[in-house]
């Protein structure tokens, strides 16, 4: 047990540990929580009450959470001193107790201080950020059919431009780097020859690794295996048509992983297309099949035709027995989409998608866009999961102008708590909360953000009354 400078550990309860990336959760875990800045003062007490009530009602005292208050952000500075936004105590507590939940935190501007949220993800190597977006009936939405969207954004959380490796345009290191690239690297590269970086540019680095991509996509596929019907589907989202060796590689490594590690559980879009066509025409030879499968086959070079025929042979000989005759329809379906096209498709054909596995920046944009379709940030939960720790958090910020007014929507942190209960395997309590929340929204018992969009207008509930409404609707 670590010793803490200022924290008071609960006198009862046990720690959550991890075995090969899976949590081992006792019936009385100690769970550290960070109240959060700004509206955290309103949201956290409301959330804690809802979670405790659902657990008590579901398990009658057999299970309970021992909450352990830890500090980050403004509250940490008040307790540990100026600029101590993320004290050692907090890091040690999360490391030891494994799972934490947090309200929103202010990102200090300037002074070289990194985002606390990004720092926590990197310190604990929480490599997958999971943001489910589903519609609760009655929630005002700008879309005609928000109920068609039921997706989970799996956003890679530790790499990509979020590693923060960048230099300002005026920085001497940046100038030296541009010189080096313009004078040595580019002229010596066959494919880059003739290009030149503007001398006044700022530079950012976008690292995307095979291990980083595959460990994240592995989690997404494992999640898809637990889903039913056409929700057993992972879409690899990328901008590989432009960034071939980062975004394009993410896609390729994803397909490799699916075929190598999940061969019995997965089929790719391309393979299903091949098997489907072969099923319809089992008697024709590979070259004729290739003509059916590949439009313009006859016009391709001999080399390309050969590759396609080999691919078809390989798919048919290795997986047609286990995956053919429509058996692949029960497996996890893996496809990929270019990032800009998926932004359109979650609006025009949302029912076709389930899990979207993305890189860091794409996932950031996409999860907010998806949240907007189902009712906005007040209803968008998030979890950051690694192999040895997990932090559940609001996806919105501290909304400082609403802080302390008992007004804000606590839905995002409450739903993050639901994700935490599901992570524990405490599904009964998680279901009670989603039921209570659904009923409250259906009955128009909502906070100001949703109330103002409802037609006809309704009087908003306070933050704490919304929590009470959820609890009183558990039984419905
Ligand atoms: P914000 O705090 O997310 O608030 C922007 C607006 O979003 C609010 O004014 C409010 O809109 C709406 N909103 C936010 N939370 C809501 C909730 N729970 N219920 C209903 N509506 C909600 O964004 P910001 O003002 O740009 O950022 C403030 C601080 O938060 C910054 O320091 C930022 O770095 C930080 N931040 C932290 C996190 C995090 O902790 N994960 C995430 C993002 C930003 P209306 O006023 O129109 O109702």
mmCIF file of C-alpha atoms in Angstrom, residues 96-446:
data_model
loop_
_atom_site.group_PDB
_atom_site.id
_atom_site.type_symbol
_atom_site.label_atom_id
_atom_site.label_comp_id
_atom_site.label_asym_id
_atom_site.label_seq_id
_atom_site.Cartn_x
_atom_site.Cartn_y
_atom_site.Cartn_z
ATOM 1 C CA UNK A 96 -2.633 1.262 -6.813
ATOM 2 C CA UNK A 97 -6.437 1.105 -6.931
ATOM 3 C CA UNK A 98 -6.630 0.571 -10.709
ATOM 4 C CA UNK A 99 -9.943 2.215 -11.594
ATOM 5 C CA UNK A 100 -10.984 5.847 -11.117
ATOM 6 C CA UNK A 101 -13.800 8.139 -12.236
ATOM 7 C CA UNK A 102 -13.517 11.857 -12.790
ATOM 8 C CA UNK A 103 -15.479 14.988 -13.489
ATOM 9 C CA UNK A 104 -14.242 17.569 -16.004
ATOM 10 C CA UNK A 105 -10.909 19.323 -15.473
ATOM 11 C CA UNK A 106 -9.799 22.761 -16.611
ATOM 12 C CA UNK A 107 -6.891 22.739 -19.020
ATOM 13 C CA UNK A 108 -4.603 25.512 -17.744
ATOM 14 C CA UNK A 109 -3.804 27.829 -20.659
ATOM 15 C CA UNK A 110 -0.150 28.756 -21.246
ATOM 16 C CA UNK A 111 2.697 28.175 -18.804
ATOM 17 C CA UNK A 112 3.656 24.985 -20.665
ATOM 18 C CA UNK A 113 1.137 22.955 -18.651
ATOM 19 C CA UNK A 114 -0.259 19.992 -20.585
ATOM 20 C CA UNK A 115 -3.920 19.008 -20.598
ATOM 21 C CA UNK A 116 -4.519 17.046 -17.378
ATOM 22 C CA UNK A 117 -6.845 14.718 -19.230
ATOM 23 C CA UNK A 118 -4.246 13.911 -21.865
ATOM 24 C CA UNK A 119 -1.564 13.571 -19.145
ATOM 25 C CA UNK A 120 -3.648 11.023 -17.197
ATOM 26 C CA UNK A 121 -4.218 8.969 -20.355
ATOM 27 C CA UNK A 122 -0.517 8.927 -21.115
ATOM 28 C CA UNK A 123 0.744 8.280 -17.560
ATOM 29 C CA UNK A 124 -1.472 5.189 -17.207
ATOM 30 C CA UNK A 125 -1.135 4.144 -20.846
ATOM 31 C CA UNK A 126 -4.926 4.198 -21.233
ATOM 32 C CA UNK A 127 -4.680 3.432 -24.903
ATOM 33 C CA UNK A 128 -8.349 3.037 -25.826
ATOM 34 C CA UNK A 129 -10.875 5.793 -25.324
ATOM 35 C CA UNK A 130 -14.373 4.361 -25.610
ATOM 36 C CA UNK A 131 -17.302 6.647 -26.295
ATOM 37 C CA UNK A 132 -20.696 5.016 -26.851
ATOM 38 C CA UNK A 133 -23.326 7.170 -28.562
ATOM 39 C CA UNK A 134 -26.884 5.926 -28.381
ATOM 40 C CA UNK A 135 -30.203 7.669 -28.329
ATOM 41 C CA UNK A 136 -32.493 7.941 -25.321
ATOM 42 C CA UNK A 137 -36.039 8.307 -26.528
ATOM 43 C CA UNK A 138 -37.399 11.817 -26.074
ATOM 44 C CA UNK A 139 -34.019 13.566 -26.142
ATOM 45 C CA UNK A 140 -34.219 16.609 -28.406
ATOM 46 C CA UNK A 141 -31.981 16.095 -31.424
ATOM 47 C CA UNK A 142 -31.244 18.038 -34.604
ATOM 48 C CA UNK A 143 -31.747 14.792 -36.554
ATOM 49 C CA UNK A 144 -34.942 13.251 -37.896
ATOM 50 C CA UNK A 145 -34.039 9.719 -36.822
ATOM 51 C CA UNK A 146 -31.482 9.913 -34.004
ATOM 52 C CA UNK A 147 -32.642 6.478 -32.812
ATOM 53 C CA UNK A 148 -30.874 4.928 -35.811
ATOM 54 C CA UNK A 149 -27.489 5.853 -34.375
ATOM 55 C CA UNK A 150 -26.111 3.323 -31.917
ATOM 56 C CA UNK A 151 -22.351 3.297 -32.244
ATOM 57 C CA UNK A 152 -19.282 3.045 -30.052
ATOM 58 C CA UNK A 153 -16.306 5.175 -30.993
ATOM 59 C CA UNK A 154 -13.031 3.427 -30.085
ATOM 60 C CA UNK A 155 -10.486 6.213 -30.204
ATOM 61 C CA UNK A 156 -6.772 5.429 -29.932
ATOM 62 C CA UNK A 157 -5.636 7.515 -27.003
ATOM 63 C CA UNK A 158 -1.863 7.679 -26.768
ATOM 64 C CA UNK A 159 -0.353 8.240 -30.232
ATOM 65 C CA UNK A 160 -0.981 10.398 -33.287
ATOM 66 C CA UNK A 161 -0.537 14.153 -33.053
ATOM 67 C CA UNK A 162 -1.780 14.028 -29.439
ATOM 68 C CA UNK A 163 1.706 12.947 -28.346
ATOM 69 C CA UNK A 164 2.344 16.691 -28.412
ATOM 70 C CA UNK A 165 5.641 16.465 -30.307
ATOM 71 C CA UNK A 166 5.575 19.807 -32.080
ATOM 72 C CA UNK A 167 7.584 22.994 -32.456
ATOM 73 C CA UNK A 168 6.527 26.595 -32.945
ATOM 74 C CA UNK A 169 7.450 28.242 -36.250
ATOM 75 C CA UNK A 170 9.889 30.626 -34.576
ATOM 76 C CA UNK A 171 11.611 27.952 -32.490
ATOM 77 C CA UNK A 172 15.246 27.397 -33.550
ATOM 78 C CA UNK A 173 14.755 23.613 -33.308
ATOM 79 C CA UNK A 174 11.891 23.931 -35.784
ATOM 80 C CA UNK A 175 14.036 25.977 -38.173
ATOM 81 C CA UNK A 176 16.893 23.458 -37.904
ATOM 82 C CA UNK A 177 14.501 20.587 -38.523
ATOM 83 C CA UNK A 178 13.066 22.255 -41.630
ATOM 84 C CA UNK A 179 16.577 22.946 -42.914
ATOM 85 C CA UNK A 180 17.603 19.352 -42.358
ATOM 86 C CA UNK A 181 14.489 18.032 -44.114
ATOM 87 C CA UNK A 182 14.781 20.469 -47.044
ATOM 88 C CA UNK A 183 18.537 20.064 -47.546
ATOM 89 C CA UNK A 184 19.204 16.400 -46.743
ATOM 90 C CA UNK A 185 16.171 14.186 -46.238
ATOM 91 C CA UNK A 186 13.920 15.321 -49.115
ATOM 92 C CA UNK A 187 16.614 15.597 -51.838
ATOM 93 C CA UNK A 188 17.832 12.108 -50.917
ATOM 94 C CA UNK A 189 14.384 10.528 -51.143
ATOM 95 C CA UNK A 190 13.248 9.376 -54.591
ATOM 96 C CA UNK A 191 9.578 9.903 -53.869
ATOM 97 C CA UNK A 192 9.916 13.279 -52.117
ATOM 98 C CA UNK A 193 12.357 14.914 -54.518
ATOM 99 C CA UNK A 194 11.316 18.359 -55.720
ATOM 100 C CA UNK A 195 9.279 19.202 -52.649
ATOM 101 C CA UNK A 196 10.132 21.821 -50.050
ATOM 102 C CA UNK A 197 8.718 22.684 -46.638
ATOM 103 C CA UNK A 198 7.832 26.371 -46.136
ATOM 104 C CA UNK A 199 10.607 27.892 -44.002
ATOM 105 C CA UNK A 200 8.088 29.641 -41.749
ATOM 106 C CA UNK A 201 6.099 26.486 -40.895
ATOM 107 C CA UNK A 202 5.455 25.085 -37.449
ATOM 108 C CA UNK A 203 6.099 21.350 -37.309
ATOM 109 C CA UNK A 204 4.120 18.572 -35.593
ATOM 110 C CA UNK A 205 4.938 14.873 -35.640
ATOM 111 C CA UNK A 206 2.300 12.195 -36.155
ATOM 112 C CA UNK A 207 3.580 8.863 -34.834
ATOM 113 C CA UNK A 208 1.368 5.813 -35.436
ATOM 114 C CA UNK A 209 2.855 2.430 -34.517
ATOM 115 C CA UNK A 210 1.874 -1.135 -35.340
ATOM 116 C CA UNK A 211 1.789 -2.187 -31.656
ATOM 117 C CA UNK A 212 -0.164 0.930 -30.679
ATOM 118 C CA UNK A 213 -2.708 0.424 -33.440
ATOM 119 C CA UNK A 214 -3.121 -3.300 -32.982
ATOM 120 C CA UNK A 215 -3.537 -3.320 -29.198
ATOM 121 C CA UNK A 216 -6.294 -0.753 -29.619
ATOM 122 C CA UNK A 217 -8.031 -2.509 -32.529
ATOM 123 C CA UNK A 218 -7.769 -5.787 -30.567
ATOM 124 C CA UNK A 219 -9.902 -4.235 -27.806
ATOM 125 C CA UNK A 220 -12.447 -3.057 -30.383
ATOM 126 C CA UNK A 221 -12.717 -6.523 -31.959
ATOM 127 C CA UNK A 222 -12.994 -8.197 -28.545
ATOM 128 C CA UNK A 223 -15.837 -5.805 -27.747
ATOM 129 C CA UNK A 224 -17.563 -6.551 -31.065
ATOM 130 C CA UNK A 225 -17.408 -10.294 -30.304
ATOM 131 C CA UNK A 226 -19.636 -9.654 -27.271
ATOM 132 C CA UNK A 227 -22.304 -7.873 -29.350
ATOM 133 C CA UNK A 228 -25.187 -9.463 -31.234
ATOM 134 C CA UNK A 229 -26.350 -9.654 -34.869
ATOM 135 C CA UNK A 230 -25.211 -6.927 -37.213
ATOM 136 C CA UNK A 231 -23.635 -5.052 -34.290
ATOM 137 C CA UNK A 232 -20.726 -7.530 -34.506
ATOM 138 C CA UNK A 233 -19.013 -5.083 -36.776
ATOM 139 C CA UNK A 234 -15.783 -3.065 -36.538
ATOM 140 C CA UNK A 235 -15.077 -0.285 -39.028
ATOM 141 C CA UNK A 236 -11.465 0.878 -39.277
ATOM 142 C CA UNK A 237 -11.642 4.639 -39.787
ATOM 143 C CA UNK A 238 -8.661 6.327 -41.438
ATOM 144 C CA UNK A 239 -7.484 8.943 -43.880
ATOM 145 C CA UNK A 240 -5.135 6.492 -45.554
ATOM 146 C CA UNK A 241 -5.730 7.870 -49.030
ATOM 147 C CA UNK A 242 -3.675 10.907 -47.956
ATOM 148 C CA UNK A 243 -1.550 9.729 -44.988
ATOM 149 C CA UNK A 244 -0.538 6.304 -46.237
ATOM 150 C CA UNK A 245 2.089 5.353 -43.688
ATOM 151 C CA UNK A 246 0.217 6.467 -40.582
ATOM 152 C CA UNK A 247 -3.537 6.375 -41.229
ATOM 153 C CA UNK A 248 -3.267 3.864 -44.080
ATOM 154 C CA UNK A 249 -0.995 1.667 -41.992
ATOM 155 C CA UNK A 250 -3.561 1.762 -39.147
ATOM 156 C CA UNK A 251 -6.082 0.214 -41.529
ATOM 157 C CA UNK A 252 -3.639 -2.403 -42.880
ATOM 158 C CA UNK A 253 -2.449 -3.408 -39.402
ATOM 159 C CA UNK A 254 -6.103 -3.697 -38.362
ATOM 160 C CA UNK A 255 -6.894 -6.111 -41.193
ATOM 161 C CA UNK A 256 -3.697 -8.085 -40.477
ATOM 162 C CA UNK A 257 -4.673 -8.413 -36.827
ATOM 163 C CA UNK A 258 -8.213 -9.522 -37.700
ATOM 164 C CA UNK A 259 -6.919 -12.225 -40.021
ATOM 165 C CA UNK A 260 -4.040 -13.399 -37.844
ATOM 166 C CA UNK A 261 -5.456 -13.275 -34.314
ATOM 167 C CA UNK A 262 -9.189 -13.481 -34.863
ATOM 168 C CA UNK A 263 -9.339 -15.754 -37.900
ATOM 169 C CA UNK A 264 -12.150 -17.927 -36.498
ATOM 170 C CA UNK A 265 -14.183 -14.949 -35.318
ATOM 171 C CA UNK A 266 -13.805 -12.407 -38.117
ATOM 172 C CA UNK A 267 -14.353 -11.828 -41.777
ATOM 173 C CA UNK A 268 -13.272 -8.799 -43.749
ATOM 174 C CA UNK A 269 -15.565 -6.970 -46.148
ATOM 175 C CA UNK A 270 -13.404 -8.056 -49.081
ATOM 176 C CA UNK A 271 -13.425 -11.715 -48.028
ATOM 177 C CA UNK A 272 -17.188 -11.710 -47.516
ATOM 178 C CA UNK A 273 -17.600 -10.186 -50.966
ATOM 179 C CA UNK A 274 -15.472 -12.942 -52.480
ATOM 180 C CA UNK A 275 -17.243 -15.755 -50.622
ATOM 181 C CA UNK A 276 -20.676 -14.355 -51.386
ATOM 182 C CA UNK A 277 -19.962 -14.286 -55.105
ATOM 183 C CA UNK A 278 -18.327 -17.697 -55.087
ATOM 184 C CA UNK A 279 -21.366 -19.087 -53.259
ATOM 185 C CA UNK A 280 -23.570 -17.888 -56.064
ATOM 186 C CA UNK A 281 -21.272 -19.342 -58.713
ATOM 187 C CA UNK A 282 -19.531 -22.360 -57.182
ATOM 188 C CA UNK A 283 -18.816 -24.058 -60.496
ATOM 189 C CA UNK A 284 -16.848 -21.437 -62.331
ATOM 190 C CA UNK A 285 -13.089 -21.212 -62.238
ATOM 191 C CA UNK A 286 -11.049 -18.592 -60.412
ATOM 192 C CA UNK A 287 -10.511 -16.426 -63.437
ATOM 193 C CA UNK A 288 -14.223 -16.211 -64.131
ATOM 194 C CA UNK A 289 -14.863 -15.570 -60.453
ATOM 195 C CA UNK A 290 -12.269 -12.819 -60.562
ATOM 196 C CA UNK A 291 -14.155 -11.259 -63.491
ATOM 197 C CA UNK A 292 -17.321 -11.251 -61.377
ATOM 198 C CA UNK A 293 -15.657 -9.912 -58.272
ATOM 199 C CA UNK A 294 -13.330 -7.309 -59.754
ATOM 200 C CA UNK A 295 -14.999 -4.867 -62.147
ATOM 201 C CA UNK A 296 -12.682 -4.170 -65.085
ATOM 202 C CA UNK A 297 -10.647 -7.349 -64.408
ATOM 203 C CA UNK A 298 -9.869 -7.879 -68.099
ATOM 204 C CA UNK A 299 -8.409 -4.414 -68.414
ATOM 205 C CA UNK A 300 -5.967 -4.867 -65.518
ATOM 206 C CA UNK A 301 -2.305 -5.734 -66.108
ATOM 207 C CA UNK A 302 -1.397 -9.395 -66.042
ATOM 208 C CA UNK A 303 0.412 -8.852 -62.726
ATOM 209 C CA UNK A 304 -2.697 -7.374 -61.081
ATOM 210 C CA UNK A 305 -4.924 -10.116 -62.506
ATOM 211 C CA UNK A 306 -2.565 -12.700 -61.036
ATOM 212 C CA UNK A 307 -2.696 -11.080 -57.574
ATOM 213 C CA UNK A 308 -6.508 -11.031 -57.614
ATOM 214 C CA UNK A 309 -6.746 -14.676 -58.693
ATOM 215 C CA UNK A 310 -4.287 -15.670 -55.986
ATOM 216 C CA UNK A 311 -6.269 -13.716 -53.400
ATOM 217 C CA UNK A 312 -9.489 -15.465 -54.422
ATOM 218 C CA UNK A 313 -7.830 -18.886 -54.326
ATOM 219 C CA UNK A 314 -6.350 -18.118 -50.943
ATOM 220 C CA UNK A 315 -9.681 -16.969 -49.445
ATOM 221 C CA UNK A 316 -11.548 -19.933 -50.885
ATOM 222 C CA UNK A 317 -9.025 -22.523 -49.795
ATOM 223 C CA UNK A 318 -8.384 -21.165 -46.315
ATOM 224 C CA UNK A 319 -11.760 -19.921 -45.069
ATOM 225 C CA UNK A 320 -14.587 -21.005 -47.351
ATOM 226 C CA UNK A 321 -15.293 -24.091 -45.207
ATOM 227 C CA UNK A 322 -15.455 -22.252 -41.913
ATOM 228 C CA UNK A 323 -16.830 -18.918 -43.156
ATOM 229 C CA UNK A 324 -18.742 -19.737 -46.379
ATOM 230 C CA UNK A 325 -22.449 -20.504 -46.968
ATOM 231 C CA UNK A 326 -23.379 -17.333 -45.121
ATOM 232 C CA UNK A 327 -21.714 -18.570 -41.909
ATOM 233 C CA UNK A 328 -19.688 -15.352 -42.042
ATOM 234 C CA UNK A 329 -22.857 -13.429 -41.229
ATOM 235 C CA UNK A 330 -22.504 -14.606 -37.608
ATOM 236 C CA UNK A 331 -18.884 -13.452 -37.373
ATOM 237 C CA UNK A 332 -17.389 -10.061 -36.602
ATOM 238 C CA UNK A 333 -17.430 -8.089 -39.836
ATOM 239 C CA UNK A 334 -14.382 -5.887 -40.420
ATOM 240 C CA UNK A 335 -14.459 -3.110 -42.976
ATOM 241 C CA UNK A 336 -12.843 0.298 -43.322
ATOM 242 C CA UNK A 337 -13.994 3.776 -44.233
ATOM 243 C CA UNK A 338 -12.204 6.978 -45.093
ATOM 244 C CA UNK A 339 -12.664 9.450 -42.214
ATOM 245 C CA UNK A 340 -14.556 12.123 -44.160
ATOM 246 C CA UNK A 341 -16.936 9.552 -45.610
ATOM 247 C CA UNK A 342 -17.776 8.115 -42.172
ATOM 248 C CA UNK A 343 -18.672 11.612 -40.960
ATOM 249 C CA UNK A 344 -21.341 11.638 -43.657
ATOM 250 C CA UNK A 345 -22.419 8.082 -43.150
ATOM 251 C CA UNK A 346 -23.118 8.340 -39.411
ATOM 252 C CA UNK A 347 -25.656 10.952 -40.486
ATOM 253 C CA UNK A 348 -27.076 9.376 -43.629
ATOM 254 C CA UNK A 349 -26.800 5.603 -42.873
ATOM 255 C CA UNK A 350 -26.125 5.359 -39.114
ATOM 256 C CA UNK A 351 -27.834 1.975 -38.737
ATOM 257 C CA UNK A 352 -25.081 0.337 -40.815
ATOM 258 C CA UNK A 353 -22.391 0.957 -38.201
ATOM 259 C CA UNK A 354 -21.491 -0.363 -34.777
ATOM 260 C CA UNK A 355 -17.906 0.024 -33.511
ATOM 261 C CA UNK A 356 -15.741 2.655 -35.175
ATOM 262 C CA UNK A 357 -12.038 2.064 -34.446
ATOM 263 C CA UNK A 358 -10.174 5.306 -35.028
ATOM 264 C CA UNK A 359 -6.903 7.072 -34.490
ATOM 265 C CA UNK A 360 -6.699 9.812 -31.880
ATOM 266 C CA UNK A 361 -7.685 12.968 -33.770
ATOM 267 C CA UNK A 362 -10.344 11.360 -35.975
ATOM 268 C CA UNK A 363 -11.935 9.824 -32.876
ATOM 269 C CA UNK A 364 -11.999 13.146 -31.066
ATOM 270 C CA UNK A 365 -13.993 14.809 -33.839
ATOM 271 C CA UNK A 366 -16.147 11.817 -34.632
ATOM 272 C CA UNK A 367 -17.276 11.160 -31.056
ATOM 273 C CA UNK A 368 -18.419 14.775 -30.609
ATOM 274 C CA UNK A 369 -20.241 14.690 -33.960
ATOM 275 C CA UNK A 370 -21.970 11.446 -32.962
ATOM 276 C CA UNK A 371 -22.822 12.867 -29.515
ATOM 277 C CA UNK A 372 -24.476 15.857 -31.182
ATOM 278 C CA UNK A 373 -26.798 13.562 -33.147
ATOM 279 C CA UNK A 374 -28.103 11.872 -29.994
ATOM 280 C CA UNK A 375 -28.530 14.963 -27.851
ATOM 281 C CA UNK A 376 -25.233 16.702 -27.174
ATOM 282 C CA UNK A 377 -22.317 16.591 -24.794
ATOM 283 C CA UNK A 378 -24.467 16.406 -21.662
ATOM 284 C CA UNK A 379 -25.332 12.819 -22.666
ATOM 285 C CA UNK A 380 -21.935 11.593 -23.882
ATOM 286 C CA UNK A 381 -19.976 9.275 -21.599
ATOM 287 C CA UNK A 382 -16.382 8.145 -21.942
ATOM 288 C CA UNK A 383 -13.943 5.547 -20.647
ATOM 289 C CA UNK A 384 -10.162 5.411 -21.006
ATOM 290 C CA UNK A 385 -8.966 1.842 -20.749
ATOM 291 C CA UNK A 386 -5.484 0.335 -20.622
ATOM 292 C CA UNK A 387 -4.118 -3.033 -19.525
ATOM 293 C CA UNK A 388 -3.485 -2.005 -15.915
ATOM 294 C CA UNK A 389 -5.861 0.875 -15.237
ATOM 295 C CA UNK A 390 -9.090 2.522 -16.365
ATOM 296 C CA UNK A 391 -10.446 6.040 -15.897
ATOM 297 C CA UNK A 392 -14.083 6.870 -16.608
ATOM 298 C CA UNK A 393 -14.834 10.509 -17.401
ATOM 299 C CA UNK A 394 -17.132 13.163 -18.762
ATOM 300 C CA UNK A 395 -16.444 14.028 -22.371
ATOM 301 C CA UNK A 396 -17.427 17.672 -21.895
ATOM 302 C CA UNK A 397 -15.397 20.344 -20.131
ATOM 303 C CA UNK A 398 -15.936 22.321 -16.944
ATOM 304 C CA UNK A 399 -18.535 24.743 -18.392
ATOM 305 C CA UNK A 400 -17.341 27.401 -15.881
ATOM 306 C CA UNK A 401 -20.243 29.808 -16.411
ATOM 307 C CA UNK A 402 -22.651 27.189 -15.014
ATOM 308 C CA UNK A 403 -20.446 26.109 -12.087
ATOM 309 C CA UNK A 404 -22.053 25.930 -8.649
ATOM 310 C CA UNK A 405 -25.537 26.787 -9.948
ATOM 311 C CA UNK A 406 -26.923 23.241 -9.535
ATOM 312 C CA UNK A 407 -28.090 23.530 -13.108
ATOM 313 C CA UNK A 408 -25.846 21.505 -15.388
ATOM 314 C CA UNK A 409 -26.695 18.089 -16.870
ATOM 315 C CA UNK A 410 -24.860 15.347 -14.929
ATOM 316 C CA UNK A 411 -25.813 12.749 -17.604
ATOM 317 C CA UNK A 412 -22.352 12.413 -19.094
ATOM 318 C CA UNK A 413 -20.641 11.484 -15.821
ATOM 319 C CA UNK A 414 -23.596 9.329 -14.710
ATOM 320 C CA UNK A 415 -23.382 7.389 -17.989
ATOM 321 C CA UNK A 416 -19.601 7.140 -17.545
ATOM 322 C CA UNK A 417 -20.439 5.568 -14.186
ATOM 323 C CA UNK A 418 -22.719 3.133 -16.031
ATOM 324 C CA UNK A 419 -19.747 2.181 -18.218
ATOM 325 C CA UNK A 420 -17.689 1.644 -15.075
ATOM 326 C CA UNK A 421 -20.355 -0.648 -13.586
ATOM 327 C CA UNK A 422 -20.418 -2.632 -16.853
ATOM 328 C CA UNK A 423 -16.621 -2.828 -16.724
ATOM 329 C CA UNK A 424 -17.007 -4.353 -13.236
ATOM 330 C CA UNK A 425 -19.608 -6.792 -14.586
ATOM 331 C CA UNK A 426 -22.252 -5.143 -12.360
ATOM 332 C CA UNK A 427 -24.752 -5.100 -15.201
ATOM 333 C CA UNK A 428 -27.908 -5.126 -13.057
ATOM 334 C CA UNK A 429 -27.008 -1.769 -11.475
ATOM 335 C CA UNK A 430 -25.941 -0.372 -14.851
ATOM 336 C CA UNK A 431 -29.280 -1.359 -16.393
ATOM 337 C CA UNK A 432 -31.253 0.242 -13.547
ATOM 338 C CA UNK A 433 -29.561 3.567 -14.245
ATOM 339 C CA UNK A 434 -30.103 3.497 -18.010
ATOM 340 C CA UNK A 435 -33.736 2.561 -17.359
ATOM 341 C CA UNK A 436 -34.160 5.436 -14.875
ATOM 342 C CA UNK A 437 -32.475 7.876 -17.228
ATOM 343 C CA UNK A 438 -34.573 6.784 -20.228
ATOM 344 C CA UNK A 439 -37.811 7.131 -18.273
ATOM 345 C CA UNK A 440 -36.848 10.575 -16.928
ATOM 346 C CA UNK A 441 -36.107 11.854 -20.429
ATOM 347 C CA UNK A 442 -39.280 10.322 -21.854
ATOM 348 C CA UNK A 443 -41.269 12.106 -19.142
ATOM 349 C CA UNK A 444 -39.442 15.348 -19.938
ATOM 350 C CA UNK A 445 -37.824 15.473 -16.498
ATOM 351 C CA UNK A 446 -34.598 16.999 -17.785
#
